[in-house]
Amino acid sequence: MGSAINKEAVAADKDTSANEGISENSVIYKVYPARWLVLAVCCFLALSNAMQWISFSSLSDEVQIYYRGRPANGSIDVSLVTNQIFQFVAVFTGFGGMYITDNKGIKTAGLLGTTLNVIGASIRMIASIPFIKSHFVRECLLHAGSFIAASAQAFFLVLPSKIAECWFPGDQRAIANVLSFVANPAGVALGTIVPSILFGHNKTIDSNSWMFFTFTLGMECLALFPFVLALFVRTKLPPTPPSASSAAHQNNIGFFKSILQCIFNAQFFIQMTLFAFAFSLLWSLMIFLDGPLKDQGYEMAGYPTAVCAIVGTLTSLLAGHIADKTRKFKEIIRVCTVGFSCSVITLRMFLNQPRTGLFDSIIVYTLCGCLGAFSIPQFPIGVELGVETTFPVMEATSSGVLVIFGSLFMFIIPFAQNYTEKLHLFYAQSWKFALDVTCGLSIVSVILSLFFLRPRYRRLELENAKLALENEEPVTARTAASDIEMR
C-alpha cells in the first residue's frame, strides 16, 4: 500500500487543522446528510420494482383471463412468465449495471434505474387499459413493460453496497445495506397484500374491467416517486470520504479482471452459492406454496408471502444493527441458514396433514414468518460479507456477481419445482416431492455455511490498520491526489 499526496494540499490542510484544533496527524473523514437522500432513491426504487415483480403472483387466474383471454390449460400462465422475465433480465443486464455503477457513479446509475422503472410501469399501465380489445396486444405490452422495468434491477440490486461504502461510515454500512435490501421484501409485501385486498371481493374480472388499470396506475405513481428523488442527487461521490476504505478505493483492477477475481476466490464462490440459495429458495417457495396450501384446504391468497416479507424486514434491521456493532457477518449467515432449513423442513412435515382448523392456519403463518426471518437477512449481510472478502474489488462488481448468481438460481428453481411436481414420484400429491427437493437444497446451504465458510475481512483489516497509524497525513477531500493506491 502506498500513497501519493499533493504537498501543497497537505500544507493547506495542516493549517486548517491547526486552526480548528485538530491534530495534524489525524485522518479526517466526514459524512453528509445527503447520504440519506441517495439511500432513499435506492430504497424506493427497490420497493417499487419488487411490487411490480410479485404483484400478479396471487392473481394468476385473473391475470390469465384479462391479458390472454383464456385459461392456461397446462401452458405457462401469464403471471409466471411475468415473474420469470424479471429473473431472466436481471442475469443478462446485471453486468452492464455493475460496469455503469462502478465507472459512471451512483448518480448516473440511480437516474438510469429510476427511469427504466417508471417507463416499464407506464407501459404495464397502458397494457391494462380496457379500451385495448386485443388480448395479444395486452399481453405483449405487459411483457414489454415488465422487461423494461426488470432492467432497472441491474442498478438498484448493486447500488446498496456502493452507497454504503461511498457515503456511510464503517459503523453504519451494514444498516445502510439492510435498509436498501429490506425495501425489496417490503415491496413484495405490498405486492401481495394490495391485490389481495383490491381483488379479494371481486374475483370475476372481465375484459372491460378497470380493476387492473387502477392497480397498475398505483404502481406507476409509486415508480414515479424515486425518479423525482433521483433528480435531486447532485453528485456521484461526497467531497470527503466517510472512511479509510472509501478513501483507499480506486478502480485500478479493471472490470473483467475484477469479475474473474471474485469468481476464482474460493470463499466468495461459497458465498455466491449461499446467497443464491437464500434468495431463490425463499421466493420460489413462496410462489410455489400457493398450490400445496390450496390442496390442503388453506385459502390464504397472498398473505403468507406478505407475512414472510414483513417478518424478514424486521429481522433484517436487527441483523444489520448486530452486524454493525459486532462485525460477526459469517456467524449471522450460519444462524440464518440453519434456521431457514429447520423452518422449511418443519413446514414440509406439517403440510402432510390437511387443514383442520384455525390453529393450523396460525402455524402456517408462523412458519412462513420464520422462513422470512432467517432468509431475508442473508441478502444484505451476504452482500456486505462479499465486499469484505473481495476488497479492493469495487462494491458494485462484487455485489453484482452475487445478485446475478442469485437471479440465475431464481430463474431455474421455479422450473425445477414445476418439473419435479409433474414427475409424480413417491407421493399421490406430487407437490410433496418438489418440497422435498427444496428441503434438500436448504440442507446443502447449512453444510456449506457451517463447514466451508471461512472468509477473511479484508476491508476491516485496512480500516483497523489505518486506525493504528496515527502519524498518517490528513485526508480532507476526495481527490485523485489524496486517495490511497491499493496494490
Tab-separated table of C-alpha atoms in Angstrom:
chain	number	residue	atom	x	y	z
A	1	MET	CA	0.000	0.000	0.000
A	2	GLY	CA	1.336	3.403	-0.877
A	3	SER	CA	0.069	6.989	-1.050
A	4	ALA	CA	0.501	9.879	-3.411
A	5	ILE	CA	-0.104	13.190	-1.609
A	6	ASN	CA	-0.227	16.673	-3.078
A	7	LYS	CA	2.237	18.607	-0.917
A	8	GLU	CA	0.503	21.975	-1.252
A	9	ALA	CA	-2.843	20.431	-0.344
A	10	VAL	CA	-1.267	18.770	2.702
A	11	ALA	CA	0.215	22.074	3.853
A	12	ALA	CA	-3.115	23.829	3.492
A	13	ASP	CA	-4.890	21.008	5.283
A	14	LYS	CA	-2.432	21.165	8.165
A	15	ASP	CA	-3.038	24.908	8.570
A	16	THR	CA	-6.792	24.324	8.555
A	17	SER	CA	-6.478	21.505	11.083
A	18	ALA	CA	-4.380	23.653	13.372
A	19	ASN	CA	-6.905	26.481	13.247
A	20	GLU	CA	-9.705	24.098	14.123
A	21	GLY	CA	-7.839	22.452	16.970
A	22	ILE	CA	-7.405	19.156	15.135
A	23	SER	CA	-4.102	17.340	15.340
A	24	GLU	CA	-2.189	17.491	12.071
A	25	ASN	CA	-1.511	13.771	12.423
A	26	SER	CA	-5.204	12.847	12.424
A	27	VAL	CA	-7.020	11.459	9.412
A	28	ILE	CA	-10.208	13.381	8.697
A	29	TYR	CA	-13.350	11.706	7.326
A	30	LYS	CA	-16.784	13.232	7.017
A	31	VAL	CA	-20.378	12.164	6.435
A	32	TYR	CA	-23.091	14.285	4.823
A	33	PRO	CA	-26.869	14.461	5.368
A	34	ALA	CA	-27.295	13.989	1.601
A	35	ARG	CA	-26.404	10.327	2.088
A	36	TRP	CA	-29.963	9.694	3.260
A	37	LEU	CA	-31.378	11.133	0.035
A	38	VAL	CA	-29.123	8.858	-2.019
A	39	LEU	CA	-30.187	5.889	0.109
A	40	ALA	CA	-33.883	6.842	-0.224
A	41	VAL	CA	-33.623	6.754	-4.031
A	42	CYS	CA	-32.310	3.186	-3.880
A	43	CYS	CA	-34.854	2.082	-1.263
A	44	PHE	CA	-37.955	3.389	-3.055
A	45	LEU	CA	-36.664	2.119	-6.400
A	46	ALA	CA	-36.243	-1.363	-4.927
A	47	LEU	CA	-39.675	-1.238	-3.248
A	48	SER	CA	-41.450	-0.127	-6.425
A	49	ASN	CA	-39.695	-2.657	-8.643
A	50	ALA	CA	-40.315	-5.566	-6.262
A	51	MET	CA	-44.015	-4.702	-6.157
A	52	GLN	CA	-44.175	-4.845	-9.960
A	53	TRP	CA	-42.371	-8.196	-9.946
A	54	ILE	CA	-44.610	-10.021	-7.466
A	55	SER	CA	-47.895	-8.164	-7.969
A	56	PHE	CA	-49.557	-10.743	-10.257
A	57	SER	CA	-48.424	-13.906	-8.432
A	58	SER	CA	-51.524	-14.102	-6.233
A	59	LEU	CA	-53.825	-13.228	-9.166
A	60	SER	CA	-52.772	-15.895	-11.633
A	61	ASP	CA	-56.313	-16.814	-12.748
A	62	GLU	CA	-57.500	-13.207	-13.058
A	63	VAL	CA	-54.325	-12.153	-14.907
A	64	GLN	CA	-54.687	-15.111	-17.257
A	65	ILE	CA	-58.234	-14.168	-18.258
A	66	TYR	CA	-57.645	-10.409	-18.508
A	67	TYR	CA	-54.419	-10.449	-20.520
A	68	ARG	CA	-54.684	-13.700	-22.510
A	69	GLY	CA	-58.425	-14.212	-22.616
A	70	ARG	CA	-58.395	-17.943	-21.871
A	71	PRO	CA	-57.317	-20.351	-19.101
A	72	ALA	CA	-53.767	-21.692	-19.098
A	73	ASN	CA	-54.830	-25.347	-19.558
A	74	GLY	CA	-51.366	-26.715	-18.945
A	75	SER	CA	-49.432	-23.949	-20.741
A	76	ILE	CA	-47.202	-21.487	-18.912
A	77	ASP	CA	-49.515	-18.861	-17.455
A	78	VAL	CA	-49.103	-15.107	-17.869
A	79	SER	CA	-48.199	-14.383	-14.238
A	80	LEU	CA	-45.359	-16.934	-14.239
A	81	VAL	CA	-43.947	-15.506	-17.483
A	82	THR	CA	-44.081	-12.004	-15.988
A	83	ASN	CA	-42.265	-13.169	-12.852
A	84	GLN	CA	-39.596	-15.046	-14.766
A	85	ILE	CA	-38.906	-12.088	-17.063
A	86	PHE	CA	-37.534	-10.253	-14.033
A	87	GLN	CA	-35.083	-13.079	-13.227
A	88	PHE	CA	-34.037	-13.606	-16.846
A	89	VAL	CA	-33.401	-9.912	-17.469
A	90	ALA	CA	-31.509	-9.486	-14.176
A	91	VAL	CA	-28.977	-12.113	-15.256
A	92	PHE	CA	-28.243	-10.579	-18.646
A	93	THR	CA	-28.350	-6.887	-17.721
A	94	GLY	CA	-26.532	-7.264	-14.409
A	95	PHE	CA	-23.054	-6.929	-15.908
A	96	GLY	CA	-23.972	-3.643	-17.569
A	97	GLY	CA	-25.368	-2.342	-14.286
A	98	MET	CA	-22.184	-3.329	-12.465
A	99	TYR	CA	-19.982	-1.570	-15.004
A	100	ILE	CA	-22.018	1.644	-15.111
A	101	THR	CA	-22.368	1.861	-11.325
A	102	ASP	CA	-18.654	1.384	-10.669
A	103	ASN	CA	-17.378	3.518	-13.550
A	104	LYS	CA	-20.031	6.224	-14.023
A	105	GLY	CA	-21.098	6.578	-10.420
A	106	ILE	CA	-24.112	6.349	-8.150
A	107	LYS	CA	-25.893	9.396	-9.585
A	108	THR	CA	-25.927	8.021	-13.153
A	109	ALA	CA	-26.922	4.534	-12.007
A	110	GLY	CA	-29.767	5.938	-9.916
A	111	LEU	CA	-31.137	8.030	-12.778
A	112	LEU	CA	-30.970	5.132	-15.229
A	113	GLY	CA	-32.583	2.695	-12.781
A	114	THR	CA	-35.462	5.000	-11.826
A	115	THR	CA	-36.059	5.968	-15.477
A	116	LEU	CA	-36.290	2.351	-16.642
A	117	ASN	CA	-38.545	1.526	-13.702
A	118	VAL	CA	-41.028	4.337	-14.364
A	119	ILE	CA	-41.106	3.666	-18.142
A	120	GLY	CA	-41.769	-0.030	-17.540
A	121	ALA	CA	-44.540	0.776	-15.058
A	122	SER	CA	-46.107	3.162	-17.584
A	123	ILE	CA	-46.204	0.525	-20.326
A	124	ARG	CA	-47.699	-2.034	-17.921
A	125	MET	CA	-50.359	0.543	-17.028
A	126	ILE	CA	-51.142	1.125	-20.715
A	127	ALA	CA	-51.468	-2.653	-21.190
A	128	SER	CA	-54.237	-2.624	-18.559
A	129	ILE	CA	-56.495	-0.102	-20.321
A	130	PRO	CA	-59.788	-1.869	-21.186
A	131	PHE	CA	-60.027	0.058	-24.490
A	132	ILE	CA	-57.337	-2.289	-25.863
A	133	LYS	CA	-59.555	-5.145	-27.024
A	134	SER	CA	-56.853	-7.466	-28.383
A	135	HIS	CA	-55.610	-9.843	-25.679
A	136	PHE	CA	-52.484	-10.465	-27.723
A	137	VAL	CA	-51.616	-6.748	-27.666
A	138	ARG	CA	-52.370	-6.562	-23.952
A	139	GLU	CA	-50.070	-9.448	-23.132
A	140	CYS	CA	-47.273	-8.182	-25.389
A	141	LEU	CA	-47.421	-4.727	-23.804
A	142	LEU	CA	-47.463	-6.273	-20.320
A	143	HIS	CA	-44.343	-8.339	-21.002
A	144	ALA	CA	-42.601	-5.426	-22.766
A	145	GLY	CA	-43.222	-3.210	-19.741
A	146	SER	CA	-42.042	-5.964	-17.416
A	147	PHE	CA	-38.864	-6.356	-19.483
A	148	ILE	CA	-38.040	-2.643	-19.244
A	149	ALA	CA	-38.889	-2.456	-15.527
A	150	ALA	CA	-36.819	-5.578	-14.892
A	151	SER	CA	-33.806	-3.848	-16.466
A	152	ALA	CA	-33.821	-1.439	-13.511
A	153	GLN	CA	-32.699	-4.346	-11.319
A	154	ALA	CA	-29.268	-4.094	-12.917
A	155	PHE	CA	-28.806	-0.870	-10.962
A	156	PHE	CA	-30.690	-0.972	-7.672
A	157	LEU	CA	-29.526	-4.501	-6.792
A	158	VAL	CA	-25.852	-3.414	-6.939
A	159	LEU	CA	-26.309	0.106	-5.556
A	160	PRO	CA	-26.725	-0.735	-1.817
A	161	SER	CA	-23.137	-1.814	-1.174
A	162	LYS	CA	-21.808	1.039	-3.342
A	163	ILE	CA	-23.844	3.632	-1.453
A	164	ALA	CA	-22.888	2.117	1.899
A	165	GLU	CA	-19.174	2.207	1.054
A	166	CYS	CA	-19.037	5.652	-0.576
A	167	TRP	CA	-21.462	7.610	1.633
A	168	PHE	CA	-21.631	5.914	5.044
A	169	PRO	CA	-19.059	5.451	7.847
A	170	GLY	CA	-17.919	1.996	8.900
A	171	ASP	CA	-20.366	1.713	11.802
A	172	GLN	CA	-23.375	2.476	9.543
A	173	ARG	CA	-22.542	0.445	6.437
A	174	ALA	CA	-24.380	-2.744	7.396
A	175	ILE	CA	-27.556	-0.906	8.399
A	176	ALA	CA	-27.428	1.125	5.154
A	177	ASN	CA	-27.179	-2.132	3.216
A	178	VAL	CA	-30.049	-3.578	5.218
A	179	LEU	CA	-32.322	-0.575	4.619
A	180	SER	CA	-31.707	-0.843	0.877
A	181	PHE	CA	-32.318	-4.580	0.727
A	182	VAL	CA	-35.355	-4.730	3.043
A	183	ALA	CA	-37.108	-2.336	0.676
A	184	ASN	CA	-37.307	-5.320	-1.669
A	185	PRO	CA	-39.317	-7.580	0.708
A	186	ALA	CA	-41.350	-4.529	1.719
A	187	GLY	CA	-42.313	-4.204	-1.946
A	188	VAL	CA	-43.107	-7.918	-2.019
A	189	ALA	CA	-45.413	-7.441	0.985
A	190	LEU	CA	-47.219	-4.565	-0.752
A	191	GLY	CA	-47.383	-6.546	-3.985
A	192	THR	CA	-49.204	-9.389	-2.254
A	193	ILE	CA	-51.388	-7.543	0.277
A	194	VAL	CA	-52.716	-4.809	-2.049
A	195	PRO	CA	-54.037	-7.155	-4.798
A	196	SER	CA	-55.460	-9.500	-2.166
A	197	ILE	CA	-57.478	-6.581	-0.748
A	198	LEU	CA	-58.305	-4.952	-4.098
A	199	PHE	CA	-59.413	-8.140	-5.848
A	200	GLY	CA	-60.469	-10.136	-2.788
A	201	HIS	CA	-64.202	-9.431	-3.146
A	202	ASN	CA	-64.214	-9.176	-6.920
A	203	LYS	CA	-62.898	-12.465	-8.264
A	204	THR	CA	-64.865	-12.252	-11.515
A	205	ILE	CA	-62.792	-9.999	-13.788
A	206	ASP	CA	-63.922	-9.461	-17.362
A	207	SER	CA	-62.103	-7.814	-20.252
A	208	ASN	CA	-63.827	-4.481	-19.685
A	209	SER	CA	-62.944	-4.152	-16.000
A	210	TRP	CA	-60.907	-1.155	-14.830
A	211	MET	CA	-59.545	-3.020	-11.787
A	212	PHE	CA	-56.192	-3.858	-13.356
A	213	PHE	CA	-55.802	-0.314	-14.665
A	214	THR	CA	-56.423	1.073	-11.165
A	215	PHE	CA	-53.892	-1.354	-9.706
A	216	THR	CA	-51.164	-0.626	-12.269
A	217	LEU	CA	-51.839	3.128	-12.021
A	218	GLY	CA	-50.992	2.905	-8.316
A	219	MET	CA	-47.735	1.115	-9.145
A	220	GLU	CA	-46.964	3.786	-11.764
A	221	CYS	CA	-47.333	6.544	-9.135
A	222	LEU	CA	-45.085	4.631	-6.765
A	223	ALA	CA	-42.463	4.229	-9.516
A	224	LEU	CA	-42.557	7.971	-10.217
A	225	PHE	CA	-41.543	8.894	-6.653
A	226	PRO	CA	-37.919	7.572	-6.704
A	227	PHE	CA	-37.469	9.061	-10.190
A	228	VAL	CA	-38.271	12.512	-8.812
A	229	LEU	CA	-35.969	11.945	-5.820
A	230	ALA	CA	-33.117	10.928	-8.145
A	231	LEU	CA	-33.289	14.327	-9.859
A	232	PHE	CA	-32.155	15.965	-6.602
A	233	VAL	CA	-28.974	13.890	-6.237
A	234	ARG	CA	-26.242	16.356	-7.211
A	235	THR	CA	-23.011	14.395	-7.027
A	236	LYS	CA	-21.854	10.818	-7.538
A	237	LEU	CA	-19.487	10.925	-4.525
A	238	PRO	CA	-19.257	13.029	-1.365
A	239	PRO	CA	-16.427	15.628	-1.358
A	240	THR	CA	-14.785	13.949	1.654
A	241	PRO	CA	-14.704	10.148	2.067
A	242	PRO	CA	-16.538	8.729	5.108
A	243	SER	CA	-13.964	6.028	5.956
A	244	ALA	CA	-10.444	4.793	5.295
A	245	SER	CA	-11.597	2.062	2.923
A	246	SER	CA	-13.657	4.568	0.929
A	247	ALA	CA	-10.642	6.884	0.611
A	248	ALA	CA	-8.499	3.934	-0.463
A	249	HIS	CA	-10.829	2.584	-3.089
A	250	GLN	CA	-9.895	3.070	-6.725
A	251	ASN	CA	-10.923	1.110	-9.780
A	252	ASN	CA	-7.376	0.094	-10.733
A	253	ILE	CA	-8.035	-3.613	-11.181
A	254	GLY	CA	-10.222	-3.442	-14.288
A	255	PHE	CA	-13.820	-4.571	-14.711
A	256	PHE	CA	-13.350	-8.026	-16.238
A	257	LYS	CA	-10.353	-8.817	-14.076
A	258	SER	CA	-12.417	-7.875	-11.017
A	259	ILE	CA	-15.171	-10.306	-12.024
A	260	LEU	CA	-12.650	-13.111	-12.521
A	261	GLN	CA	-11.013	-12.264	-9.205
A	262	CYS	CA	-14.399	-12.672	-7.493
A	263	ILE	CA	-15.321	-15.920	-9.234
A	264	PHE	CA	-11.962	-17.605	-8.591
A	265	ASN	CA	-11.964	-16.614	-4.928
A	266	ALA	CA	-12.952	-19.889	-3.232
A	267	GLN	CA	-14.551	-18.206	-0.217
A	268	PHE	CA	-16.517	-15.819	-2.393
A	269	PHE	CA	-17.750	-18.719	-4.533
A	270	ILE	CA	-19.137	-20.352	-1.383
A	271	GLN	CA	-20.826	-17.059	-0.516
A	272	MET	CA	-22.278	-16.889	-4.045
A	273	THR	CA	-23.849	-20.306	-3.554
A	274	LEU	CA	-25.230	-19.434	-0.113
A	275	PHE	CA	-26.640	-16.132	-1.363
A	276	ALA	CA	-28.241	-17.842	-4.361
A	277	PHE	CA	-29.873	-20.488	-2.167
A	278	ALA	CA	-31.164	-17.887	0.317
A	279	PHE	CA	-32.612	-15.682	-2.433
A	280	SER	CA	-34.024	-18.309	-4.766
A	281	LEU	CA	-35.304	-20.909	-2.298
A	282	LEU	CA	-37.342	-18.375	-0.336
A	283	TRP	CA	-39.135	-16.581	-3.164
A	284	SER	CA	-39.585	-19.621	-5.395
A	285	LEU	CA	-41.036	-21.478	-2.412
A	286	MET	CA	-43.462	-18.658	-1.571
A	287	ILE	CA	-44.661	-18.548	-5.201
A	288	PHE	CA	-44.934	-22.342	-5.393
A	289	LEU	CA	-46.589	-22.710	-1.979
A	290	ASP	CA	-49.963	-21.386	-3.116
A	291	GLY	CA	-50.823	-24.724	-4.779
A	292	PRO	CA	-49.959	-27.022	-1.843
A	293	LEU	CA	-51.806	-24.756	0.600
A	294	LYS	CA	-54.970	-24.811	-1.501
A	295	ASP	CA	-54.616	-28.581	-1.900
A	296	GLN	CA	-54.561	-28.983	1.890
A	297	GLY	CA	-57.592	-26.763	2.460
A	298	TYR	CA	-55.954	-23.387	3.149
A	299	GLU	CA	-57.396	-20.258	1.499
A	300	MET	CA	-54.749	-17.617	2.258
A	301	ALA	CA	-54.335	-15.698	-1.034
A	302	GLY	CA	-51.006	-13.854	-0.884
A	303	TYR	CA	-50.898	-13.320	2.870
A	304	PRO	CA	-48.240	-15.986	3.691
A	305	THR	CA	-45.807	-14.184	1.362
A	306	ALA	CA	-46.681	-10.849	2.979
A	307	VAL	CA	-46.083	-12.260	6.480
A	308	CYS	CA	-42.786	-13.729	5.318
A	309	ALA	CA	-41.667	-10.373	3.855
A	310	ILE	CA	-42.744	-8.266	6.851
A	311	VAL	CA	-41.094	-10.508	9.446
A	312	GLY	CA	-37.971	-10.770	7.303
A	313	THR	CA	-37.796	-6.978	7.047
A	314	LEU	CA	-37.876	-6.606	10.833
A	315	THR	CA	-35.257	-9.293	11.479
A	316	SER	CA	-33.029	-7.792	8.773
A	317	LEU	CA	-32.988	-4.493	10.646
A	318	LEU	CA	-31.975	-6.349	13.794
A	319	ALA	CA	-29.305	-8.329	11.927
A	320	GLY	CA	-27.916	-5.134	10.399
A	321	HIS	CA	-27.639	-3.493	13.812
A	322	ILE	CA	-25.865	-6.557	15.234
A	323	ALA	CA	-23.503	-6.700	12.249
A	324	ASP	CA	-22.587	-3.004	12.625
A	325	LYS	CA	-21.793	-3.440	16.311
A	326	THR	CA	-20.094	-6.851	16.297
A	327	ARG	CA	-18.848	-7.446	12.707
A	328	LYS	CA	-19.950	-11.078	13.044
A	329	PHE	CA	-21.064	-11.466	9.443
A	330	LYS	CA	-20.369	-15.165	8.982
A	331	GLU	CA	-21.961	-16.068	12.318
A	332	ILE	CA	-25.190	-14.331	11.272
A	333	ILE	CA	-25.152	-16.203	7.952
A	334	ARG	CA	-24.689	-19.534	9.753
A	335	VAL	CA	-27.570	-18.932	12.163
A	336	CYS	CA	-29.807	-17.910	9.263
A	337	THR	CA	-29.047	-20.945	7.080
A	338	VAL	CA	-29.725	-23.341	9.963
A	339	GLY	CA	-32.926	-21.530	10.931
A	340	PHE	CA	-34.220	-21.446	7.351
A	341	SER	CA	-33.542	-25.146	6.810
A	342	CYS	CA	-35.310	-26.085	10.047
A	343	SER	CA	-38.291	-23.873	9.109
A	344	VAL	CA	-38.740	-25.268	5.595
A	345	ILE	CA	-38.411	-28.879	6.800
A	346	THR	CA	-40.964	-28.238	9.576
A	347	LEU	CA	-43.376	-26.659	7.086
A	348	ARG	CA	-42.955	-29.603	4.720
A	349	MET	CA	-43.766	-32.086	7.503
A	350	PHE	CA	-46.716	-30.033	8.755
A	351	LEU	CA	-48.306	-29.917	5.291
A	352	ASN	CA	-48.535	-33.703	5.257
A	353	GLN	CA	-51.880	-33.276	7.006
A	354	PRO	CA	-54.838	-31.238	5.662
A	355	ARG	CA	-56.146	-28.191	7.492
A	356	THR	CA	-58.400	-28.976	10.423
A	357	GLY	CA	-58.996	-25.551	11.944
A	358	LEU	CA	-57.815	-22.017	12.706
A	359	PHE	CA	-54.857	-23.223	14.753
A	360	ASP	CA	-53.384	-24.916	11.667
A	361	SER	CA	-53.515	-21.613	9.765
A	362	ILE	CA	-51.717	-19.855	12.626
A	363	ILE	CA	-48.950	-22.455	12.500
A	364	VAL	CA	-48.557	-21.999	8.728
A	365	TYR	CA	-48.328	-18.209	9.106
A	366	THR	CA	-45.781	-18.646	11.909
A	367	LEU	CA	-43.606	-20.961	9.813
A	368	CYS	CA	-43.804	-18.588	6.837
A	369	GLY	CA	-42.684	-15.793	9.135
A	370	CYS	CA	-39.740	-17.944	10.227
A	371	LEU	CA	-38.793	-18.527	6.588
A	372	GLY	CA	-38.561	-14.780	6.052
A	373	ALA	CA	-36.869	-14.165	9.389
A	374	PHE	CA	-33.986	-16.499	8.567
A	375	SER	CA	-33.689	-15.967	4.798
A	376	ILE	CA	-34.102	-12.243	4.111
A	377	PRO	CA	-31.299	-11.054	6.468
A	378	GLN	CA	-28.886	-13.125	4.384
A	379	PHE	CA	-29.322	-10.734	1.433
A	380	PRO	CA	-27.793	-7.549	2.931
A	381	ILE	CA	-25.406	-9.344	5.276
A	382	GLY	CA	-24.259	-11.623	2.437
A	383	VAL	CA	-23.540	-8.622	0.194
A	384	GLU	CA	-21.607	-6.889	2.972
A	385	LEU	CA	-19.601	-10.063	3.595
A	386	GLY	CA	-18.906	-10.360	-0.129
A	387	VAL	CA	-17.474	-6.833	-0.227
A	388	GLU	CA	-15.247	-7.663	2.756
A	389	THR	CA	-13.998	-10.879	1.138
A	390	THR	CA	-13.166	-9.383	-2.270
A	391	PHE	CA	-11.841	-5.951	-1.224
A	392	PRO	CA	-10.414	-3.928	-3.029
A	393	VAL	CA	-12.705	-5.098	-5.863
A	394	MET	CA	-15.320	-2.385	-6.380
A	395	GLU	CA	-18.517	-2.845	-4.386
A	396	ALA	CA	-20.962	-2.896	-7.302
A	397	THR	CA	-18.896	-5.603	-9.008
A	398	SER	CA	-18.767	-7.999	-6.056
A	399	SER	CA	-22.412	-7.449	-5.077
A	400	GLY	CA	-23.437	-7.647	-8.738
A	401	VAL	CA	-21.860	-11.077	-9.127
A	402	LEU	CA	-23.795	-12.244	-6.056
A	403	VAL	CA	-27.078	-10.848	-7.355
A	404	ILE	CA	-26.631	-12.276	-10.869
A	405	PHE	CA	-25.884	-15.715	-9.443
A	406	GLY	CA	-28.953	-15.456	-7.189
A	407	SER	CA	-31.170	-14.346	-10.092
A	408	LEU	CA	-29.904	-17.244	-12.199
A	409	PHE	CA	-30.927	-19.681	-9.447
A	410	MET	CA	-34.258	-17.876	-9.073
A	411	PHE	CA	-34.850	-18.361	-12.794
A	412	ILE	CA	-34.007	-22.078	-12.686
A	413	ILE	CA	-35.585	-23.295	-9.431
A	414	PRO	CA	-39.282	-22.497	-10.227
A	415	PHE	CA	-38.948	-24.548	-13.418
A	416	ALA	CA	-37.259	-27.318	-11.425
A	417	GLN	CA	-40.131	-27.271	-8.913
A	418	ASN	CA	-42.735	-27.480	-11.667
A	419	TYR	CA	-40.791	-30.282	-13.379
A	420	THR	CA	-40.397	-32.375	-10.213
A	421	GLU	CA	-44.087	-31.874	-9.449
A	422	LYS	CA	-45.005	-33.308	-12.842
A	423	LEU	CA	-42.867	-36.424	-12.262
A	424	HIS	CA	-45.430	-37.794	-9.760
A	425	LEU	CA	-42.720	-39.642	-7.803
A	426	PHE	CA	-43.206	-41.292	-4.394
A	427	TYR	CA	-46.415	-39.421	-3.410
A	428	ALA	CA	-50.024	-39.209	-4.560
A	429	GLN	CA	-49.732	-35.433	-4.068
A	430	SER	CA	-46.898	-34.619	-6.457
A	431	TRP	CA	-46.019	-31.258	-4.881
A	432	LYS	CA	-44.590	-33.089	-1.857
A	433	PHE	CA	-41.573	-34.292	-3.834
A	434	ALA	CA	-40.955	-30.740	-5.089
A	435	LEU	CA	-40.892	-29.523	-1.477
A	436	ASP	CA	-38.539	-32.396	-0.595
A	437	VAL	CA	-36.091	-31.065	-3.190
A	438	THR	CA	-36.314	-27.604	-1.623
A	439	CYS	CA	-35.576	-29.110	1.804
A	440	GLY	CA	-32.572	-30.956	0.390
A	441	LEU	CA	-31.117	-27.767	-1.111
A	442	SER	CA	-31.569	-25.951	2.206
A	443	ILE	CA	-29.547	-28.707	3.930
A	444	VAL	CA	-26.768	-28.192	1.369
A	445	SER	CA	-26.630	-24.498	2.339
A	446	VAL	CA	-26.331	-25.466	6.025
A	447	ILE	CA	-23.368	-27.746	5.277
A	448	LEU	CA	-21.646	-25.022	3.243
A	449	SER	CA	-22.092	-22.342	5.907
A	450	LEU	CA	-21.061	-24.469	8.902
A	451	PHE	CA	-18.097	-26.313	7.454
A	452	PHE	CA	-16.772	-24.319	4.496
A	453	LEU	CA	-17.494	-20.629	5.156
A	454	ARG	CA	-14.170	-19.160	6.374
A	455	PRO	CA	-13.986	-15.585	4.988
A	456	ARG	CA	-11.272	-13.007	5.549
A	457	TYR	CA	-12.416	-9.448	6.335
A	458	ARG	CA	-10.018	-7.539	4.083
A	459	ARG	CA	-11.749	-4.168	4.275
A	460	LEU	CA	-11.872	-4.230	8.072
A	461	GLU	CA	-8.176	-5.137	8.137
A	462	LEU	CA	-7.366	-1.977	6.184
A	463	GLU	CA	-9.504	0.238	8.408
A	464	ASN	CA	-8.055	-1.252	11.598
A	465	ALA	CA	-4.564	-0.673	10.234
A	466	LYS	CA	-5.420	2.946	9.439
A	467	LEU	CA	-6.689	3.491	12.974
A	468	ALA	CA	-3.426	2.124	14.317
A	469	LEU	CA	-1.332	4.538	12.230
A	470	GLU	CA	-1.843	7.910	13.888
A	471	ASN	CA	1.049	9.530	12.010
A	472	GLU	CA	-0.658	9.468	8.573
A	473	GLU	CA	-1.231	12.787	6.757
A	474	PRO	CA	-4.801	14.142	6.970
A	475	VAL	CA	-7.274	13.410	4.187
A	476	THR	CA	-9.743	16.306	3.885
A	477	ALA	CA	-11.150	15.920	0.377
A	478	ARG	CA	-11.768	13.197	-2.141
A	479	THR	CA	-9.242	13.973	-4.898
A	480	ALA	CA	-7.021	11.854	-7.077
A	481	ALA	CA	-4.013	13.147	-5.145
A	482	SER	CA	-5.419	12.221	-1.749
A	483	ASP	CA	-6.628	8.694	-2.494
A	484	ILE	CA	-4.581	5.763	-1.264
A	485	GLU	CA	-3.457	3.447	-4.046
A	486	MET	CA	-4.315	-0.196	-3.375
A	487	ARG	CA	-1.750	-2.666	-4.690
